[in-house]
CSV table of C-alpha atoms in Angstrom, one decimal:
chain,number,residue,atom,x,y,z
V,1,GLN,CA,-1.9,0.4,10.2
V,2,SER,CA,-2.3,-1.9,13.3
V,3,ALA,CA,-0.1,-4.7,13.5
V,4,LEU,CA,-1.3,-8.4,12.2
V,5,THR,CA,-2.9,-10.1,15.3
V,6,GLN,CA,-1.1,-13.3,16.3
V,7,PRO,CA,-1.4,-15.4,19.6
V,8,ALA,CA,1.0,-14.3,22.4
V,9,SER,CA,2.1,-17.5,23.0
V,10,VAL,CA,1.5,-21.3,21.4
V,11,SER,CA,3.2,-24.6,22.8
V,12,GLY,CA,3.1,-28.1,22.5
V,13,SER,CA,5.4,-31.5,23.1
V,14,PRO,CA,8.0,-32.7,20.9
V,15,GLY,CA,6.5,-34.5,17.7
V,16,GLN,CA,3.4,-32.7,17.6
V,17,SER,CA,2.2,-30.3,15.6
V,18,ILE,CA,1.3,-26.6,16.2
V,19,THR,CA,-0.3,-23.9,14.0
V,20,ILE,CA,0.3,-20.1,14.3
V,21,SER,CA,-2.3,-17.9,12.9
V,22,CYS,CA,-2.0,-14.5,11.6
V,23,SER,CA,-5.3,-11.9,11.4
V,24,GLY,CA,-5.4,-9.7,8.9
V,25,THR,CA,-7.4,-7.7,6.5
V,26,SER,CA,-8.5,-7.3,3.1
V,27,SER,CA,-5.6,-4.8,2.8
V,28,ASP,CA,-3.0,-6.9,3.4
V,29,VAL,CA,-3.2,-10.8,4.6
V,30,GLY,CA,-6.2,-11.1,2.5
V,31,GLY,CA,-5.6,-9.0,-0.7
V,32,TYR,CA,-2.0,-10.1,-1.4
V,33,LYS,CA,0.1,-13.5,-1.5
V,34,TYR,CA,2.9,-11.8,-0.1
V,35,VAL,CA,2.7,-13.1,3.3
V,36,SER,CA,6.1,-14.1,4.9
V,37,TRP,CA,6.8,-15.9,8.2
V,38,TYR,CA,10.1,-15.6,10.4
V,39,GLN,CA,11.7,-17.2,13.4
V,40,GLN,CA,13.7,-15.0,16.0
V,41,HIS,CA,15.9,-16.9,17.8
V,42,PRO,CA,16.8,-14.4,21.2
V,43,GLY,CA,19.5,-12.4,20.4
V,44,LYS,CA,19.3,-13.6,17.0
V,45,ALA,CA,18.2,-11.9,13.7
V,46,PRO,CA,15.3,-12.7,12.1
V,47,LYS,CA,15.5,-15.9,9.4
V,48,LEU,CA,13.1,-16.5,6.2
V,49,LEU,CA,10.8,-19.4,6.9
V,50,ILE,CA,8.1,-19.3,4.6
V,51,TYR,CA,7.3,-16.4,1.4
V,52,ASP,CA,4.2,-15.9,-1.2
V,53,VAL,CA,2.2,-17.5,1.6
V,54,SER,CA,3.6,-21.2,1.3
V,55,ASN,CA,6.9,-21.2,-0.5
V,56,ARG,CA,9.9,-22.7,1.6
V,57,PRO,CA,13.1,-21.0,0.8
V,58,SER,CA,15.9,-23.8,0.1
V,59,GLY,CA,17.3,-25.0,3.3
V,60,VAL,CA,14.5,-24.6,5.4
V,61,SER,CA,13.0,-27.8,7.2
V,62,SER,CA,9.7,-29.0,5.2
V,63,ARG,CA,8.2,-29.3,8.7
V,64,PHE,CA,7.3,-25.9,8.3
V,65,SER,CA,4.5,-25.1,6.1
V,66,GLY,CA,2.3,-21.9,5.9
V,67,SER,CA,-1.2,-21.5,4.1
V,68,ARG,CA,-4.0,-19.2,4.0
V,69,SER,CA,-8.0,-18.9,4.1
V,70,GLY,CA,-9.4,-15.6,4.0
V,71,ASN,CA,-8.0,-12.8,6.1
V,72,THR,CA,-6.0,-15.5,8.1
V,73,ALA,CA,-2.5,-17.0,7.2
V,74,SER,CA,-1.0,-19.8,9.3
V,75,LEU,CA,2.4,-21.3,9.8
V,76,THR,CA,2.1,-24.9,11.0
V,77,ILE,CA,5.1,-26.6,12.5
V,78,SER,CA,5.2,-30.8,12.4
V,79,GLY,CA,7.3,-32.9,14.2
V,80,LEU,CA,8.1,-30.3,16.9
V,81,GLN,CA,11.4,-30.1,18.2
V,82,ALA,CA,13.4,-28.4,20.9
V,83,GLU,CA,15.3,-26.2,18.4
V,84,ASP,CA,11.9,-24.6,17.3
V,85,GLU,CA,11.4,-22.9,20.9
V,86,ALA,CA,11.5,-19.0,19.3
V,87,ASN,CA,9.4,-16.0,18.4
V,88,TYR,CA,7.6,-16.3,15.1
V,89,TYR,CA,6.6,-13.3,13.0
V,90,CYS,CA,4.5,-12.9,10.1
V,91,THR,CA,4.3,-10.0,7.3
V,92,SER,CA,2.5,-8.8,4.7
V,93,PHE,CA,2.7,-6.7,1.9
V,94,THR,CA,0.1,-3.8,2.4
V,95,SER,CA,-2.4,-1.7,-0.1
V,96,THR,CA,-1.8,1.2,2.7
V,97,SER,CA,0.9,3.8,3.0
V,98,THR,CA,2.9,1.3,5.8
V,99,ARG,CA,3.8,-0.8,2.8
V,100,TYR,CA,4.8,-3.6,5.0
V,101,VAL,CA,3.3,-4.8,8.2
V,102,PHE,CA,4.3,-7.6,11.0
V,103,GLY,CA,2.4,-9.7,13.1
V,104,THR,CA,2.4,-9.0,16.9
V,105,GLY,CA,4.5,-12.1,17.4
V,106,THR,CA,4.4,-15.6,18.8
V,107,GLU,CA,6.2,-17.3,21.5
V,108,VAL,CA,6.4,-21.1,20.3
V,109,THR,CA,7.4,-23.1,23.8
V,110,VAL,CA,8.3,-26.9,23.2
V,111,LEU,CA,7.0,-28.6,26.3
D,1,GLN,CA,26.6,-15.9,1.1
D,2,VAL,CA,24.8,-13.1,1.7
D,3,GLN,CA,25.8,-10.8,5.0
D,4,LEU,CA,24.9,-7.9,5.9
D,5,GLN,CA,26.3,-6.0,9.4
D,6,ALA,CA,24.4,-3.1,10.8
D,7,SER,CA,26.5,-0.3,12.6
D,8,GLY,CA,26.5,3.2,14.0
D,9,PRO,CA,26.2,5.1,17.4
D,10,GLY,CA,24.6,3.3,20.1
D,11,LEU,CA,23.4,6.4,21.7
D,12,VAL,CA,21.8,9.3,20.1
D,13,LYS,CA,20.5,12.4,22.0
D,14,PRO,CA,17.0,13.9,21.3
D,15,SER,CA,16.1,15.6,18.4
D,16,GLY,CA,19.1,14.6,17.1
D,17,THR,CA,20.0,12.5,13.9
D,18,LEU,CA,20.3,8.8,13.8
D,19,SER,CA,22.7,7.6,11.4
D,20,LEU,CA,23.2,3.9,10.4
D,21,THR,CA,25.4,2.0,8.2
D,22,CYS,CA,24.8,-1.6,6.7
D,23,ALA,CA,27.9,-2.9,5.0
D,24,VAL,CA,27.2,-5.9,2.1
D,25,SER,CA,29.0,-8.6,1.7
D,26,GLY,CA,28.8,-11.8,-0.4
D,27,ALA,CA,26.7,-10.0,-3.0
D,28,SER,CA,27.0,-6.8,-5.3
D,29,ILE,CA,25.0,-3.9,-3.7
D,30,SER,CA,24.3,-2.5,-7.4
D,31,SER,CA,22.8,-6.2,-8.4
D,32,PHE,CA,18.8,-6.4,-9.0
D,33,THR,CA,17.9,-6.2,-5.3
D,34,GLY,CA,16.4,-3.5,-2.8
D,35,TRP,CA,17.5,-3.0,1.0
D,36,SER,CA,15.8,-2.5,3.8
D,37,TRP,CA,15.9,-0.9,7.3
D,38,VAL,CA,13.6,-2.9,10.0
D,39,ARG,CA,13.6,-2.2,13.5
D,40,GLN,CA,12.4,-3.7,16.7
D,41,SER,CA,11.3,-2.3,19.9
D,42,PRO,CA,9.5,-4.1,23.0
D,43,GLU,CA,6.8,-1.3,22.5
D,44,LYS,CA,6.4,-1.9,18.9
D,45,GLY,CA,7.2,-5.0,17.6
D,46,LEU,CA,8.9,-4.7,14.1
D,47,GLU,CA,8.5,-1.8,12.1
D,48,TRP,CA,9.6,-1.7,8.4
D,49,ILE,CA,11.0,1.5,8.2
D,50,GLY,CA,12.1,2.2,4.5
D,51,GLU,CA,14.0,0.4,1.4
D,52,ILE,CA,16.0,1.3,-1.2
D,53,TYR,CA,16.4,-0.3,-4.8
D,54,GLN,CA,19.8,-0.2,-7.2
D,55,SER,CA,18.2,2.2,-9.1
D,56,GLY,CA,18.1,4.9,-6.1
D,57,ALA,CA,14.0,4.5,-6.0
D,58,THR,CA,12.9,4.5,-2.3
D,59,ASN,CA,9.8,4.0,-0.3
D,60,TYR,CA,9.4,4.6,2.8
D,61,ASN,CA,7.0,3.8,5.8
D,62,ALA,CA,4.3,7.0,5.7
D,63,ALA,CA,4.4,7.6,9.5
D,64,LEU,CA,8.4,7.9,9.3
D,65,ARG,CA,8.3,9.4,5.8
D,66,SER,CA,9.1,12.9,7.1
D,67,ARG,CA,12.4,12.1,8.8
D,68,VAL,CA,13.9,9.5,7.2
D,69,THR,CA,16.2,9.0,4.2
D,70,ILE,CA,17.5,6.1,3.2
D,71,SER,CA,20.8,6.3,0.7
D,72,LEU,CA,22.9,3.7,-1.3
D,73,GLU,CA,26.6,4.3,-1.4
D,74,LYS,CA,27.6,1.5,-4.3
D,75,SER,CA,31.1,2.3,-4.4
D,76,LYS,CA,31.5,1.4,-0.9
D,77,LYS,CA,29.4,-1.2,-0.6
D,78,HIS,CA,27.1,-0.1,1.8
D,79,PHE,CA,23.9,1.4,2.1
D,80,SER,CA,22.6,3.9,5.1
D,81,LEU,CA,19.5,5.2,7.4
D,82,GLN,CA,19.3,8.7,8.4
D,83,LEU,CA,16.3,9.5,10.9
D,84,THR,CA,15.9,13.0,12.2
D,85,SER,CA,14.3,14.7,15.0
D,86,VAL,CA,14.7,11.5,17.2
D,87,THR,CA,12.6,10.9,20.3
D,88,ALA,CA,12.7,8.3,23.1
D,89,ALA,CA,10.0,6.1,20.6
D,90,ASP,CA,13.1,5.8,18.1
D,91,THR,CA,14.9,3.4,20.9
D,92,ALA,CA,15.2,0.2,19.1
D,93,LEU,CA,17.4,-2.9,17.9
D,94,TYR,CA,17.3,-1.4,13.9
D,95,TYR,CA,17.9,-4.4,11.4
D,96,CYS,CA,18.9,-3.8,7.8
D,97,ALA,CA,17.7,-7.1,5.3
D,98,ARG,CA,17.7,-7.7,1.8
D,99,ILE,CA,14.9,-7.8,-0.7
D,100,GLU,CA,14.5,-9.3,-4.2
D,101,VAL,CA,13.3,-6.9,-6.7
D,102,GLY,CA,9.7,-7.7,-7.4
D,103,GLU,CA,9.4,-9.6,-4.2
D,104,TYR,CA,7.9,-8.8,-1.0
D,105,TYR,CA,9.8,-10.7,1.7
D,106,PHE,CA,13.4,-10.0,3.3
D,107,ASP,CA,15.7,-13.1,2.5
D,108,HIS,CA,18.7,-11.8,4.4
D,109,TRP,CA,19.2,-10.0,7.4
D,110,GLY,CA,21.9,-8.5,9.5
D,111,GLN,CA,22.5,-9.0,13.1
D,112,GLY,CA,21.1,-5.6,14.1
D,113,THR,CA,22.3,-2.7,16.0
D,114,MET,CA,20.9,-1.2,19.2
D,115,VAL,CA,20.2,2.5,19.4
D,116,THR,CA,19.4,4.5,22.4
D,117,VAL,CA,17.5,7.7,22.2
D,118,SER,CA,18.5,9.4,25.4
D,119,SER,CA,20.1,13.3,27.0
């Protein structure tokens, strides 16, 4: 089971919107609604941002939103802020014996 | 506030057994939830290892299944990971995380504990 494909890096200026893609297959991203996104600051544990493709847990800013089209999921960060500088990972339930597959990770830089 | 704290030896010899514990506070380890292990390394990124539910049912990543055992110590409020026959490829930061039964995302994570496999 290969990792889900994410761009290595995405950057934007404060206030802008950026989108991070997460490309998988029909066995994972395209086949199940169980795509989640995590934010990880250096030296910290991942933090849940989005679950079930587009749901936000309580306490997570509405600036974070998720969507999916076919085998590709996306995370959009609106009104980019300096504190959004971090690594972002998608993950999906998969029908393969791996059960969960993570994305390769995207480093977000706020210019 | 659910809190998880992973701990264990930071150094394991090749061919040895990696043993880690995750202490759970702020939630009942016997509640309707599952408890997972995830590891992270520069080479492989994030990798799901396995999970255990309050019933004792387990699921493991097939790539590691022959070497992994996850157990639940309800009275001690912790769950454990054992990984046998370790090699340098098992060097990673190991996280424990919570997953709700019927859900497929990790809503709480521990801080992680670094394990190096080296002689």
